Short mmCIF file of C-alpha atoms and ligand atoms in Angstrom, two decimals:
data_model
loop_
_atom_site.label_atom_id
_atom_site.label_comp_id
_atom_site.label_asym_id
_atom_site.label_seq_id
_atom_site.Cartn_x
_atom_site.Cartn_y
_atom_site.Cartn_z
CA MET A 1380 61.67 -16.89 -14.24
CA SER A 1381 65.41 -17.23 -13.84
CA GLU A 1382 67.11 -17.54 -10.39
CA THR A 1383 68.32 -13.90 -11.08
CA GLN A 1384 64.88 -12.59 -11.49
CA ARG A 1385 63.30 -14.58 -8.73
CA LEU A 1386 66.03 -13.20 -6.26
CA PHE A 1387 65.66 -9.61 -7.64
CA GLU A 1388 61.93 -9.65 -7.21
CA ARG A 1389 62.53 -10.34 -3.67
CA ALA A 1390 65.18 -8.00 -3.29
CA LYS A 1391 63.05 -5.13 -4.68
CA ARG A 1392 60.61 -5.82 -1.78
CA VAL A 1393 63.25 -5.14 0.87
CA ALA A 1394 65.60 -2.84 -0.67
CA PRO A 1395 65.25 0.34 -2.81
CA GLY A 1396 65.41 -0.61 -6.42
CA GLY A 1397 66.63 -4.08 -5.42
CA VAL A 1398 70.12 -3.06 -4.69
CA HIS A 1399 72.27 -1.41 -1.98
CA SER A 1400 74.03 0.85 -4.66
CA PRO A 1401 72.28 2.39 -7.69
CA VAL A 1402 74.78 1.42 -10.30
CA ARG A 1403 74.15 -2.31 -9.57
CA ALA A 1404 70.70 -2.15 -10.97
CA PHE A 1405 72.10 -2.03 -14.45
CA ARG A 1406 69.53 0.58 -15.41
CA ALA A 1407 72.15 2.82 -17.42
CA VAL A 1408 72.55 -0.29 -19.82
CA GLY A 1409 68.85 -1.53 -19.61
CA GLU A 1410 70.03 -5.10 -18.63
CA ARG A 1411 69.08 -7.44 -15.95
CA PRO A 1412 71.09 -6.97 -12.88
CA LEU A 1413 73.75 -9.43 -11.62
CA ILE A 1414 73.43 -11.42 -8.64
CA VAL A 1415 76.71 -12.95 -7.78
CA ARG A 1416 77.06 -16.37 -6.27
CA GLU A 1417 80.84 -16.47 -6.11
CA ALA A 1418 83.94 -14.74 -7.43
CA ARG A 1419 87.37 -16.24 -7.90
CA GLY A 1420 90.42 -15.02 -9.84
CA PRO A 1421 89.18 -12.79 -12.76
CA TYR A 1422 85.62 -14.34 -12.68
CA LEU A 1423 82.32 -13.59 -11.25
CA ILE A 1424 79.74 -16.50 -11.18
CA ASP A 1425 76.23 -15.31 -11.19
CA ALA A 1426 72.98 -17.12 -9.75
CA GLU A 1427 72.52 -19.01 -13.28
CA GLY A 1428 76.10 -20.20 -13.02
CA ASN A 1429 77.27 -18.04 -15.71
CA ARG A 1430 81.04 -17.17 -15.53
CA LEU A 1431 82.00 -13.54 -16.47
CA ILE A 1432 85.41 -12.18 -16.84
CA ASP A 1433 85.26 -9.28 -14.41
CA TYR A 1434 86.69 -5.88 -15.24
CA VAL A 1435 84.52 -4.00 -12.58
CA LEU A 1436 86.62 -5.79 -9.74
CA SER A 1437 84.31 -4.22 -7.20
CA TRP A 1438 84.62 -0.82 -8.62
CA GLY A 1439 88.41 -0.81 -8.18
CA PRO A 1440 89.57 -2.56 -4.98
CA LEU A 1441 90.71 -5.97 -6.26
CA LEU A 1442 94.11 -5.35 -7.51
CA LEU A 1443 94.84 -9.25 -7.32
CA GLY A 1444 91.50 -10.43 -8.57
CA HIS A 1445 88.83 -12.01 -6.40
CA ALA A 1446 89.61 -14.37 -3.59
CA HIS A 1447 93.33 -14.25 -3.89
CA PRO A 1448 94.98 -17.02 -1.74
CA ALA A 1449 97.31 -14.45 0.08
CA VAL A 1450 94.02 -12.36 0.88
CA LEU A 1451 92.05 -15.49 2.05
CA GLY A 1452 94.90 -16.77 4.00
CA ALA A 1453 95.53 -13.78 5.99
CA LEU A 1454 91.76 -13.15 6.68
CA ARG A 1455 91.42 -16.77 7.86
CA GLU A 1456 94.26 -16.21 10.46
CA ALA A 1457 92.83 -12.97 11.52
CA LEU A 1458 89.26 -14.20 11.94
CA GLY A 1459 90.43 -16.62 14.46
CA ARG A 1460 91.24 -13.61 16.59
CA GLY A 1461 87.99 -11.91 16.29
CA THR A 1462 86.14 -9.51 13.84
CA SER A 1463 86.35 -6.19 15.48
CA TYR A 1464 87.99 -4.85 18.68
CA GLY A 1465 86.66 -1.31 19.12
CA PHE A 1466 90.09 -0.34 19.92
CA SER A 1467 93.52 0.18 18.34
CA CYS A 1468 95.26 -2.87 16.76
CA GLU A 1469 98.56 -3.74 15.15
CA ALA A 1470 97.10 -4.25 11.50
CA GLU A 1471 95.79 -0.57 11.45
CA LEU A 1472 99.33 0.62 12.62
CA GLU A 1473 101.06 -1.59 9.85
CA LEU A 1474 98.80 -0.36 7.00
CA ALA A 1475 99.08 3.22 7.99
CA GLU A 1476 102.81 2.85 7.98
CA LEU A 1477 102.66 1.41 4.66
CA ILE A 1478 100.39 4.04 3.23
CA VAL A 1479 102.54 6.71 4.61
CA GLU A 1480 105.73 4.83 2.90
CA MET A 1481 103.81 4.40 -0.49
CA VAL A 1482 101.84 7.79 -0.91
CA PRO A 1483 104.33 10.65 -1.43
CA SER A 1484 102.41 13.51 0.39
CA VAL A 1485 100.99 11.56 3.25
CA GLU A 1486 102.82 11.94 6.54
CA MET A 1487 99.76 10.88 8.74
CA VAL A 1488 96.47 9.00 7.93
CA ARG A 1489 93.24 8.38 9.67
CA PHE A 1490 91.20 5.36 8.61
CA VAL A 1491 87.46 5.38 8.04
CA ASN A 1492 84.88 2.97 6.48
CA SER A 1493 84.21 4.23 3.06
CA GLY A 1494 85.35 6.80 0.34
CA THR A 1495 82.41 9.02 1.16
CA GLU A 1496 83.55 9.33 4.83
CA ALA A 1497 87.06 10.10 3.88
CA THR A 1498 86.11 12.99 1.49
CA MET A 1499 83.58 14.21 4.01
CA ALA A 1500 86.44 14.42 6.77
CA ALA A 1501 88.97 15.78 4.38
CA VAL A 1502 86.56 18.69 3.60
CA ARG A 1503 85.84 19.45 7.31
CA LEU A 1504 89.53 19.23 8.04
CA ALA A 1505 90.29 21.89 5.05
CA ARG A 1506 87.62 24.13 6.45
CA ALA A 1507 88.85 24.11 9.80
CA ALA A 1508 92.45 24.47 8.82
CA THR A 1509 91.56 27.57 6.53
CA GLY A 1510 88.66 29.10 8.60
CA ARG A 1511 86.86 29.27 5.21
CA ASP A 1512 83.56 27.67 4.17
CA LEU A 1513 83.56 27.31 0.12
CA ILE A 1514 84.96 24.19 -1.55
CA LEU A 1515 85.53 23.86 -5.43
CA LYS A 1516 84.79 20.51 -7.39
CA PHE A 1517 84.60 19.52 -10.95
CA GLU A 1518 81.63 18.38 -13.02
CA GLY A 1519 81.93 14.53 -13.46
CA CYS A 1520 84.05 14.00 -10.33
CA TYR A 1521 82.28 11.80 -7.82
CA HIS A 1522 83.57 12.05 -4.23
CA GLY A 1523 81.00 9.89 -2.52
CA HIS A 1524 77.46 10.72 -1.46
CA ALA A 1525 77.97 13.46 0.96
CA ASP A 1526 75.50 16.49 0.75
CA SER A 1527 78.30 19.08 -0.19
CA PHE A 1528 79.29 16.94 -3.35
CA LEU A 1529 75.84 16.28 -4.69
CA VAL A 1530 75.58 19.65 -6.36
CA ALA A 1531 75.14 20.66 -9.91
CA ALA A 1532 76.99 23.65 -11.43
CA GLY A 1533 75.07 26.81 -11.73
CA SER A 1534 74.27 28.35 -15.05
CA GLY A 1535 77.60 30.23 -14.98
CA VAL A 1536 80.35 31.08 -12.70
CA ALA A 1537 78.64 33.85 -11.17
CA THR A 1538 75.72 31.67 -10.23
CA LEU A 1539 76.08 29.25 -7.06
CA SER A 1540 75.70 25.66 -7.44
CA LEU A 1541 72.21 24.00 -6.97
CA PRO A 1542 71.46 20.75 -5.25
CA ASP A 1543 72.00 17.60 -7.52
CA SER A 1544 69.73 15.52 -5.27
CA PRO A 1545 66.62 16.12 -3.43
CA GLY A 1546 67.36 16.30 0.26
CA VAL A 1547 70.33 18.46 -0.22
CA PRO A 1548 69.81 22.09 1.24
CA SER A 1549 70.31 24.78 -1.21
CA ALA A 1550 72.11 26.64 1.38
CA LEU A 1551 74.68 23.78 1.61
CA ALA A 1552 74.96 23.32 -2.17
CA ALA A 1553 75.77 27.07 -2.27
CA LEU A 1554 78.97 26.42 -0.40
CA THR A 1555 80.20 24.17 -3.34
CA LEU A 1556 81.60 25.89 -6.43
CA VAL A 1557 81.71 23.77 -9.67
CA CYS A 1558 84.09 23.96 -12.71
CA GLY A 1559 84.68 21.82 -15.75
CA PHE A 1560 87.53 19.41 -15.47
CA ASN A 1561 90.52 20.51 -17.15
CA ASP A 1562 89.22 24.13 -17.08
CA LEU A 1563 91.75 26.31 -15.33
CA ASP A 1564 90.28 29.39 -16.64
CA CYS A 1565 87.09 28.60 -14.66
CA VAL A 1566 89.32 27.85 -11.54
CA ARG A 1567 91.14 31.08 -11.83
CA GLU A 1568 87.73 32.96 -12.42
CA GLN A 1569 86.22 31.29 -9.31
CA PHE A 1570 89.31 32.22 -7.26
CA GLU A 1571 89.34 35.76 -8.36
CA ARG A 1572 85.67 36.09 -7.37
CA TYR A 1573 85.86 34.05 -4.08
CA GLY A 1574 89.33 33.10 -3.44
CA GLU A 1575 89.66 34.34 0.13
CA ARG A 1576 86.45 32.12 1.06
CA ILE A 1577 87.64 28.95 -0.83
CA ALA A 1578 88.77 26.47 1.67
CA ALA A 1579 89.83 23.69 -0.65
CA VAL A 1580 89.67 22.22 -4.31
CA ILE A 1581 88.81 18.70 -4.50
CA VAL A 1582 89.57 16.66 -7.45
CA GLU A 1583 89.79 13.11 -8.88
CA PRO A 1584 93.18 13.88 -10.44
CA PHE A 1585 92.13 11.14 -13.10
CA ILE A 1586 88.36 11.12 -13.37
CA GLY A 1587 87.24 7.45 -12.89
CA ASN A 1588 83.54 8.44 -12.29
CA ALA A 1589 82.62 9.86 -15.61
CA GLY A 1590 84.38 7.28 -17.54
CA LEU A 1591 88.18 7.50 -17.35
CA ILE A 1592 89.14 11.16 -18.05
CA PRO A 1593 92.99 11.92 -17.70
CA PRO A 1594 94.03 15.48 -16.79
CA LEU A 1595 95.55 17.65 -19.34
CA PRO A 1596 99.27 18.17 -18.51
CA GLU A 1597 98.86 21.76 -17.17
CA PHE A 1598 95.72 21.12 -15.08
CA LEU A 1599 96.96 19.60 -11.92
CA PRO A 1600 100.13 21.72 -11.80
CA GLY A 1601 97.70 24.71 -12.30
CA LEU A 1602 95.34 23.73 -9.53
CA ARG A 1603 98.52 23.41 -7.16
CA GLU A 1604 99.58 26.92 -8.19
CA ILE A 1605 96.15 28.62 -7.86
CA THR A 1606 95.39 26.98 -4.48
CA ARG A 1607 98.80 27.81 -3.06
CA GLU A 1608 98.36 31.37 -4.31
CA TYR A 1609 95.10 31.87 -2.56
CA GLY A 1610 96.01 29.92 0.70
CA ALA A 1611 93.26 27.30 -0.21
CA LEU A 1612 94.25 23.37 0.27
CA LEU A 1613 94.36 20.77 -2.55
CA ILE A 1614 92.60 17.53 -2.00
CA PHE A 1615 93.33 14.53 -4.41
CA ASP A 1616 90.58 12.22 -4.10
CA GLU A 1617 92.57 9.03 -4.78
CA VAL A 1618 89.87 6.68 -3.49
CA MET A 1619 90.01 5.14 -7.04
CA THR A 1620 93.27 6.28 -8.45
CA GLY A 1621 95.21 5.35 -5.37
CA PHE A 1622 97.45 2.34 -6.06
CA ARG A 1623 95.86 2.15 -9.67
CA VAL A 1624 97.40 4.79 -11.89
CA HIS A 1625 100.64 4.29 -9.86
CA SER A 1626 101.80 2.51 -6.77
CA GLY A 1627 101.90 5.98 -5.02
CA GLY A 1628 98.68 7.23 -6.74
CA ALA A 1629 98.31 10.16 -9.23
CA GLN A 1630 100.36 12.24 -7.01
CA ALA A 1631 103.53 9.93 -7.67
CA LEU A 1632 102.66 9.55 -11.32
CA THR A 1633 102.37 13.51 -11.88
CA GLY A 1634 104.73 14.82 -9.27
CA VAL A 1635 101.83 17.27 -8.04
CA MET A 1636 101.63 16.94 -4.28
CA PRO A 1637 98.27 17.65 -2.70
CA ASP A 1638 97.81 18.78 0.89
CA LEU A 1639 95.30 16.16 1.63
CA THR A 1640 94.65 12.66 -0.03
CA THR A 1641 91.64 10.57 0.22
CA LEU A 1642 91.95 6.75 -0.25
CA GLY A 1643 89.75 3.71 -0.11
CA LYS A 1644 88.99 0.49 -2.20
CA VAL A 1645 92.60 -1.08 -2.72
CA ILE A 1646 93.43 -0.47 0.91
CA GLY A 1647 90.74 -2.71 2.19
CA GLY A 1648 91.28 -5.33 -0.30
CA GLY A 1649 87.49 -5.78 -0.92
CA LEU A 1650 86.40 -5.22 2.72
CA PRO A 1651 84.80 -1.85 3.76
CA VAL A 1652 87.50 0.95 4.12
CA GLY A 1653 88.33 4.36 3.59
CA ALA A 1654 91.22 6.71 4.80
CA TYR A 1655 92.29 10.37 4.48
CA GLY A 1656 95.82 11.72 5.10
CA GLY A 1657 98.33 14.39 4.44
CA ARG A 1658 100.66 16.73 5.83
CA ARG A 1659 101.36 16.42 9.77
CA GLU A 1660 100.37 19.73 10.86
CA LEU A 1661 96.95 19.43 9.13
CA MET A 1662 96.18 15.80 10.34
CA GLU A 1663 97.09 16.90 13.80
CA LEU A 1664 94.04 19.13 13.84
CA ILE A 1665 91.94 15.78 13.95
CA ALA A 1666 90.54 14.72 17.30
CA PRO A 1667 91.84 13.67 19.66
CA ALA A 1668 95.15 15.37 18.79
CA GLY A 1669 93.18 18.44 17.58
CA PRO A 1670 89.68 20.00 17.86
CA VAL A 1671 88.52 18.71 14.52
CA TYR A 1672 85.90 16.03 15.22
CA GLN A 1673 85.77 12.66 13.27
CA ALA A 1674 85.11 9.22 14.59
CA GLY A 1675 83.87 5.62 13.39
CA THR A 1676 82.98 2.57 15.36
CA LEU A 1677 84.68 0.25 12.86
CA SER A 1678 87.35 2.35 11.62
CA GLY A 1679 90.74 0.34 11.41
CA ASN A 1680 88.80 -2.78 11.57
CA PRO A 1681 91.22 -5.66 11.96
CA LEU A 1682 89.85 -7.66 9.11
CA ALA A 1683 89.77 -4.80 6.58
CA MET A 1684 93.36 -3.79 7.78
CA THR A 1685 94.48 -7.34 7.11
CA ALA A 1686 92.80 -7.64 3.56
CA GLY A 1687 94.20 -4.25 2.68
CA LEU A 1688 97.87 -5.19 3.85
CA ALA A 1689 97.69 -8.47 2.29
CA THR A 1690 96.77 -6.90 -0.97
CA LEU A 1691 99.34 -4.21 -0.97
CA LYS A 1692 102.21 -6.62 0.11
CA THR A 1693 101.38 -9.22 -2.43
CA ALA A 1694 100.90 -6.65 -5.10
CA ARG A 1695 104.40 -5.34 -4.46
CA ALA A 1696 105.89 -8.68 -4.33
CA GLU A 1697 104.60 -9.85 -7.41
CA GLY A 1698 105.32 -6.79 -9.41
CA ALA A 1699 101.61 -5.67 -9.88
CA PHE A 1700 102.46 -2.10 -10.21
CA GLU A 1701 104.85 -2.98 -13.36
CA ILE A 1702 102.59 -5.87 -14.77
CA LEU A 1703 99.03 -4.47 -14.45
CA PRO A 1704 99.68 -1.30 -16.72
CA LYS A 1705 100.72 -3.46 -19.55
CA LYS A 1706 97.54 -5.46 -19.20
CA ALA A 1707 95.48 -2.44 -19.39
CA SER A 1708 97.22 -0.85 -22.35
CA TRP A 1709 96.89 -4.37 -24.21
CA LEU A 1710 93.20 -4.30 -23.90
CA ALA A 1711 92.91 -0.73 -24.63
CA ASP A 1712 95.18 -0.81 -27.88
CA ALA A 1713 93.46 -3.92 -29.01
CA LEU A 1714 90.07 -2.40 -28.45
CA GLU A 1715 91.13 0.74 -30.32
CA ALA A 1716 92.64 -1.39 -33.30
CA GLU A 1717 89.33 -3.21 -33.66
CA ALA A 1718 87.31 -0.09 -33.48
CA LYS A 1719 89.45 1.55 -36.13
CA SER A 1720 89.33 -1.47 -38.29
CA LEU A 1721 85.59 -1.39 -38.23
CA GLY A 1722 85.44 2.42 -38.65
CA VAL A 1723 83.75 2.78 -35.29
CA PRO A 1724 84.43 6.13 -33.52
CA LEU A 1725 85.77 4.89 -30.19
CA SER A 1726 88.19 7.02 -27.95
CA VAL A 1727 90.22 4.60 -25.58
CA THR A 1728 92.32 5.61 -22.74
CA HIS A 1729 94.35 3.86 -19.89
CA ALA A 1730 96.24 5.00 -16.84
CA GLY A 1731 97.98 2.26 -14.75
CA SER A 1732 95.76 -0.46 -14.20
CA MET A 1733 92.69 1.38 -15.28
CA TRP A 1734 91.27 1.66 -18.77
CA GLY A 1735 88.09 3.30 -20.38
CA PHE A 1736 86.64 4.04 -23.69
CA PHE A 1737 83.79 6.28 -25.06
CA PHE A 1738 81.88 5.99 -28.19
CA SER A 1739 82.95 9.32 -29.55
CA PRO A 1740 85.06 10.51 -32.51
CA ASN A 1741 87.20 12.75 -30.25
CA SER A 1742 89.10 12.50 -27.25
CA VAL A 1743 87.38 13.29 -24.00
CA SER A 1744 88.71 15.84 -21.59
CA ASN A 1745 85.75 16.82 -19.55
CA PHE A 1746 82.23 15.59 -18.33
CA ALA A 1747 80.12 17.76 -21.03
CA GLN A 1748 82.12 15.78 -23.86
CA ALA A 1749 81.61 12.51 -22.06
CA LYS A 1750 77.86 13.09 -21.94
CA ALA A 1751 77.97 13.80 -25.56
CA SER A 1752 79.35 10.25 -26.22
CA ASP A 1753 77.08 7.64 -27.88
CA VAL A 1754 75.61 5.95 -24.74
CA ARG A 1755 73.27 3.91 -26.80
CA THR A 1756 75.99 2.02 -28.65
CA PHE A 1757 77.84 1.74 -25.32
CA ALA A 1758 74.65 -0.10 -24.09
CA LYS A 1759 74.58 -2.46 -26.96
CA PHE A 1760 78.25 -3.17 -26.53
CA HIS A 1761 77.96 -3.87 -23.01
CA ARG A 1762 75.17 -6.28 -23.42
CA ALA A 1763 76.96 -8.12 -26.29
CA ALA A 1764 80.18 -8.46 -24.24
CA ARG A 1765 78.14 -9.74 -21.03
CA GLU A 1766 76.33 -12.38 -23.53
CA ARG A 1767 80.01 -13.48 -24.46
CA GLY A 1768 81.00 -13.67 -20.83
CA VAL A 1769 82.90 -10.50 -20.39
CA LEU A 1770 81.60 -7.92 -17.69
CA LEU A 1771 82.22 -4.15 -18.31
CA PRO A 1772 80.95 -1.68 -15.91
CA PRO A 1773 77.07 -1.22 -16.55
CA SER A 1774 77.53 2.44 -17.33
CA ALA A 1775 79.31 4.60 -19.89
CA PHE A 1776 80.46 6.79 -16.95
CA GLU A 1777 82.55 4.28 -14.96
CA ALA A 1778 86.24 3.11 -15.43
CA CYS A 1779 87.41 -0.51 -16.35
CA PHE A 1780 90.13 -2.07 -14.21
CA VAL A 1781 92.52 -5.17 -14.53
CA SER A 1782 93.98 -7.53 -11.79
CA LEU A 1783 96.89 -9.97 -11.57
CA ALA A 1784 94.28 -12.63 -12.09
CA HIS A 1785 93.71 -11.41 -15.65
CA ASP A 1786 96.46 -13.71 -17.04
CA ASP A 1787 97.53 -13.59 -20.72
CA ALA A 1788 94.95 -16.25 -21.62
CA VAL A 1789 92.10 -14.29 -20.15
CA ILE A 1790 93.13 -11.04 -21.81
CA GLU A 1791 93.44 -12.85 -25.17
CA GLU A 1792 89.94 -14.36 -24.77
CA THR A 1793 88.61 -10.85 -23.85
CA VAL A 1794 90.12 -9.14 -26.84
CA GLU A 1795 88.57 -11.66 -29.15
CA LYS A 1796 85.16 -11.46 -27.17
CA LEU A 1797 85.26 -7.62 -27.32
CA ALA A 1798 85.90 -7.47 -30.92
CA ALA A 1799 82.78 -9.75 -31.53
CA ALA A 1800 80.73 -7.66 -29.19
CA LEU A 1801 81.80 -4.51 -31.13
CA ARG A 1802 80.74 -5.84 -34.31
CA ASP A 1803 77.43 -6.79 -32.95
CA ALA A 1804 76.96 -3.53 -31.34
CA ILE A 1805 77.36 -1.63 -34.62
CA GLN A 1806 75.08 -3.97 -36.40
CA GLY A 1807 72.11 -1.92 -35.06
P1 KE4 B 418 82.38 4.92 -1.31
O1 KE4 B 418 81.59 5.78 -0.25
O2 KE4 B 418 81.41 4.36 -2.46
O3 KE4 B 418 83.36 3.88 -0.65
O4 KE4 B 418 83.63 5.89 -2.01
C1 KE4 B 418 83.05 7.03 -2.49
C2 KE4 B 418 84.08 7.45 -3.75
C3 KE4 B 418 84.87 8.65 -3.44
N1 KE4 B 418 85.71 9.05 -4.54
C4 KE4 B 418 86.05 8.27 -5.39
C5 KE4 B 418 86.82 8.82 -6.43
C6 KE4 B 418 85.19 7.19 -5.78
O5 KE4 B 418 85.39 6.56 -7.20
C7 KE4 B 418 84.14 6.81 -4.78
C8 KE4 B 418 83.41 5.57 -5.10
N2 KE4 B 418 83.31 5.06 -6.57
C9 KE4 B 418 82.00 4.37 -7.07
C10 KE4 B 418 82.43 4.03 -8.43
N3 KE4 B 418 81.86 4.84 -9.47
C11 KE4 B 418 81.58 3.33 -6.11
C12 KE4 B 418 80.62 2.46 -6.79
C13 KE4 B 418 79.21 2.65 -6.30
O6 KE4 B 418 78.71 3.73 -6.05
O7 KE4 B 418 78.65 1.49 -6.09
#
């Protein structure tokens, strides 16, 4: 039995499925999980000492790669001053000011400890600000595991959403409407039917949780126009797209300004973090400035703030926001060209420092099309890539990332190994 299997058998005795987040069980690709011993630069080293070029990058946070000296140095210095204060500190102030400077629509921000907390709080704030109860989300968009988001579309626009997980009350699920991503007709229809009751539309402006699915050009402007017409708020969940598709997020890239934005991942530099922010008159409804309650023991944790600050400052200083898109397009274009030469139906996309692909002959613009892609070939490709030392997200419904640590030599090595893995995957 390998060290990974030994450790995983132990883990399964004390944690559900042996993991602390479902995707890490590698069930979608039918592989043994990964138990990481160390991470450095572009690499993860597993319990057997295998070195993997990592394109998961902690599911987005690691813009600079693993264990970047600037982040470790800042953390070492902060560690000497304690791990948590339970009160305000300068690091949270400095990071809040940097986020306000970088994210165009954010005038004020509140830190929390995960993306889930951020989206939960943003929805509560939207309901308080509008006095309305309904929210509208999109199939394939993941906003964390709060009950209101774990819903499946009803059989048609007329039917209310159903719980998408046991434990979610139907009464609560019924307060979440669902449309297809990029389907403005559905959004209009929902607003015609329920418009006066809809507090907010929440959307991943580029979906990163169904694979990478970009918005059609008219989609985000359409959401902005419809929500404005009916007095509902528009929430951009930029937990993943923030500082990834652009230094100012999808709102800076597309010019569509939401009322509220949720953030996470990159702003913690790999430590637990989330944030929500937006227009001042909305954010000042949040306690203690206003009546809407939200709190958190470790909100603004000095170590997470320090890691986030070091990450964003170093990223700006080293030109990450100009350099990383080129790396992502290099990988995407090379993979697309290889698939074309092999006659493999592969739809590849990239946006800023995110990239993704579906084994599909057509481009993918919504979750139904993503689900229709060939996930069996994806699993074969994933396994063949991992055997060659390249780690892609262990699900067809995740996004890939790049970091400053993925230098030209690493990218060239990856291109070569993915080409070989693709040939393996189609051998049968
Ligand atoms: P967390 O609660 O996991 O910090 O954030 C939830 C969340 C909210 N919004 C978006 C757009 C997100 O991508 C996420 C979390 N992303 C997943 C990646 N598919 C986290 C990985 C996991 O669940 O293990």
